[in-house]
Short mmCIF file of C-alpha atoms in Angstrom, two decimals:
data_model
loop_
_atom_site.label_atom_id
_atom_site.label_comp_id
_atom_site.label_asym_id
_atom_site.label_seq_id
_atom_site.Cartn_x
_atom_site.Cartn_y
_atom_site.Cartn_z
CA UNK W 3 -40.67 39.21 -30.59
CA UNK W 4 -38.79 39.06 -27.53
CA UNK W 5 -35.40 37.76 -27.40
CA UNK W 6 -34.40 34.05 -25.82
CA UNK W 7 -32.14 35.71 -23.39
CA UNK W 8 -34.35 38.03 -22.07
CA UNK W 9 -37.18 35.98 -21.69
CA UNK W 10 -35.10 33.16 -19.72
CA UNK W 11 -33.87 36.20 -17.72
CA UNK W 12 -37.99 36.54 -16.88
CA UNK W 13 -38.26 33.42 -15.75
CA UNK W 14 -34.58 33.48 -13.30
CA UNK W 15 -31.80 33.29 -15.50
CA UNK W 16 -29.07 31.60 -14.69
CA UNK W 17 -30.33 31.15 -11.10
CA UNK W 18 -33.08 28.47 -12.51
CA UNK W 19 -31.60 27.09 -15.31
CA UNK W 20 -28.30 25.42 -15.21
CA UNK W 21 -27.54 25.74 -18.69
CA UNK W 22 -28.95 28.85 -20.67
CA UNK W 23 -31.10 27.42 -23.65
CA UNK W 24 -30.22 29.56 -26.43
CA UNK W 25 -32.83 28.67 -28.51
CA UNK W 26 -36.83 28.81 -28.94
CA UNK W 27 -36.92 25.53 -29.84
CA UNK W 28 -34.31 24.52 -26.31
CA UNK W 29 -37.50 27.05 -24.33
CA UNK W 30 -40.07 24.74 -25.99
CA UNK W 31 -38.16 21.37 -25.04
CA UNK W 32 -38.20 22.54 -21.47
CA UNK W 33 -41.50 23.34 -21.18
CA UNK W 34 -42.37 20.45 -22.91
CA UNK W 35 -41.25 18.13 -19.95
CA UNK W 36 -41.97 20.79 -17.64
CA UNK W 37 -40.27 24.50 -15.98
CA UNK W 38 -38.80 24.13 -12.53
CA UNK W 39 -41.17 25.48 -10.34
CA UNK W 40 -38.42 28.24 -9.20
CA UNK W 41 -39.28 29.98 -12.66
CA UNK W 42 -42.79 30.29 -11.17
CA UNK W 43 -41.37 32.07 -8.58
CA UNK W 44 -38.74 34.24 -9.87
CA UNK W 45 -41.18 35.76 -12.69
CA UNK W 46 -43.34 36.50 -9.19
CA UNK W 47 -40.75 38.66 -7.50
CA UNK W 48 -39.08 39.66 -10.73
CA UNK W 49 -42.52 41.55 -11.67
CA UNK W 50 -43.79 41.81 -7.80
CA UNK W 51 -47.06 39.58 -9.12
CA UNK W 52 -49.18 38.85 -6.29
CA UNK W 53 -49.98 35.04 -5.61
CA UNK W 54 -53.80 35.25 -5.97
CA UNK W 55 -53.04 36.77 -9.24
CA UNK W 56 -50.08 34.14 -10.62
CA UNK W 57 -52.62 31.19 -9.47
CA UNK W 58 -55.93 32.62 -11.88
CA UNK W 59 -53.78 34.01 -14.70
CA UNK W 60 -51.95 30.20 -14.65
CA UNK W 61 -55.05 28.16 -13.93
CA UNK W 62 -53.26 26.72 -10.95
CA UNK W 63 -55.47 26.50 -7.94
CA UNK W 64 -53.70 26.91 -4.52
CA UNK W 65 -53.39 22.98 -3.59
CA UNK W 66 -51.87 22.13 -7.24
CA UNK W 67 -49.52 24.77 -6.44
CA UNK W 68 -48.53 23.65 -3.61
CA UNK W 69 -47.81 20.08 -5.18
CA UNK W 70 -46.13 21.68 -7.71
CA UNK W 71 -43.75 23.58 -5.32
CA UNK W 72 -43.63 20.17 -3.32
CA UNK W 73 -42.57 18.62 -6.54
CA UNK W 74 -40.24 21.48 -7.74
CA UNK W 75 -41.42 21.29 -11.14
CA UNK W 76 -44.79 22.60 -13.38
CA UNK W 77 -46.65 20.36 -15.63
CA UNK W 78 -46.28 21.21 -19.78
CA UNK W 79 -49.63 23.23 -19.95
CA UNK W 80 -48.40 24.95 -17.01
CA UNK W 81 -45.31 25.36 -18.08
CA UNK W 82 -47.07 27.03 -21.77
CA UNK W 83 -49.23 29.68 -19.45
CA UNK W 84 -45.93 30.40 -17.15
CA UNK W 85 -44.30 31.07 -20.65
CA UNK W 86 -46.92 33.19 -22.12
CA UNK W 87 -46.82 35.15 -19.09
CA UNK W 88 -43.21 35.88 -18.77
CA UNK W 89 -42.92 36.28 -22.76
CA UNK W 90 -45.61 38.97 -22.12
CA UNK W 91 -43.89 40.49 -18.60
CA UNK W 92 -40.10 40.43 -20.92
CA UNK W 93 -42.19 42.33 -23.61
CA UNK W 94 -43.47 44.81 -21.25
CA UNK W 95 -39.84 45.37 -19.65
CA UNK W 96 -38.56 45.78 -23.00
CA UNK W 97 -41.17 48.38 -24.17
CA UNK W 98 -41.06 50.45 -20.66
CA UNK W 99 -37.40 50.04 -19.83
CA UNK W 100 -37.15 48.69 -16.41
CA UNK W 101 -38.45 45.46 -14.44
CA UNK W 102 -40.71 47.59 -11.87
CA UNK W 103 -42.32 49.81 -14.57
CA UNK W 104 -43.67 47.16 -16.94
CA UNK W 105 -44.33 45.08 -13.39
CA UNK W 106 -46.19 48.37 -12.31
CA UNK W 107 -48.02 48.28 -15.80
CA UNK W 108 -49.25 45.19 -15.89
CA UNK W 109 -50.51 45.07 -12.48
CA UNK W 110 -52.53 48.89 -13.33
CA UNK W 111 -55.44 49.35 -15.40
CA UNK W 112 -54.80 50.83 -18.89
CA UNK W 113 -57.09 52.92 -20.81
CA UNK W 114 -56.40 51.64 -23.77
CA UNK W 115 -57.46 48.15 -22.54
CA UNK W 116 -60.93 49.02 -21.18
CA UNK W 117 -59.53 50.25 -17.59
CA UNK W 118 -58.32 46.48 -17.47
CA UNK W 119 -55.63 45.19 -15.82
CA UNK W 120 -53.02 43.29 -18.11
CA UNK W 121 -52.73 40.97 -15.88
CA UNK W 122 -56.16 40.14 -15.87
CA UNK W 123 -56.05 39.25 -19.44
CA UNK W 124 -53.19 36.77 -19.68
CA UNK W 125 -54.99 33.90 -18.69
CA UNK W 126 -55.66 33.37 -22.41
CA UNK W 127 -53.78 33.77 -25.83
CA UNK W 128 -56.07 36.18 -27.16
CA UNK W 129 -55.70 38.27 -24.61
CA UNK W 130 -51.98 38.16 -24.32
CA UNK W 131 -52.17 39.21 -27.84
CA UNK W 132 -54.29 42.04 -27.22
CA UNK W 133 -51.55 43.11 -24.62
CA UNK W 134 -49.08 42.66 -26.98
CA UNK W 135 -50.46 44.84 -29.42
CA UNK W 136 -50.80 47.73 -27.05
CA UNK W 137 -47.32 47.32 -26.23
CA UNK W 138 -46.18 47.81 -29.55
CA UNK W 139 -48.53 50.75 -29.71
CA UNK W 140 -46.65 52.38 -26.93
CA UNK W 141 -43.53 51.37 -28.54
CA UNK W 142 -43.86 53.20 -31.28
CA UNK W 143 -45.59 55.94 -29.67
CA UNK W 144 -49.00 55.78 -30.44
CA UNK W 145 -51.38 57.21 -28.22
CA UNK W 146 -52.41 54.14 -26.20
#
């Protein structure tokens, strides 16, 4: 499991969240009333994930967005899909060792995922979990 620190360094640090929740359970509370809408963005550039993508993979279509940015702040379900996807993005940069190779893997096709794209996947649990699991493949250096 990833660590608390690294995934609120996914989703802009210190540069998003005044005070660093050192907990799951502080993560949870914030998403719970809702991320700022400048972790939204900082997972984007962090990982270099196109818009069109960000928008599918969170369910977000492009005028909610834009009332979200309006409003500076995400809804709780949208805040749960922002956090699967940057638990998922921290996992990656863990596993490959810098920001622009897992942001390179998840936005290529992997053999071991059909020729799919990560990315592609993340717009549900199960297949965040399927990600997951190839990521621990590759971790331990299975052929994956």
């Amino acid at each position: 499991m990833i660590s608390t620190g690294r995934l609120v360094q996914a989703l802009g640090g210190k540069g998003v969240f005044r005070e660093r929740p050192a907990t799951y359970e502080a993560i949870i509370d914030k998403a719970r009333t809702g991320l700022p809408y400048a972790a939204l963005e900082a997972l984007a550039i962090r990982f270099e994930i196109p818009q069109e993508t960000l928008v599918r993979v969170l369910a977000l279509p492009p005028r909610t967005l834009a009332r979200r940015k309006k409003a500076r702040r995400l809804s709780a379900d949208e805040s749960d899909r922002l956090l699967r996807l940057a638990r998922v993005a921290g996992r990656a940069e863990e596993v490959l060792g810098s920001q622009e190779r897992a942001g390179a893997w998840l936005r290529g096709a992997v053999r071991a995922l059909g020729g799919a794209r990560p990315l592609d996947l993340l717009d549900t649990d199960l297949g965040a979990h399927q990600v997951e699991q190839i990521l621990g493949r590759i971790e331990h250096g299975v052929y994956s």
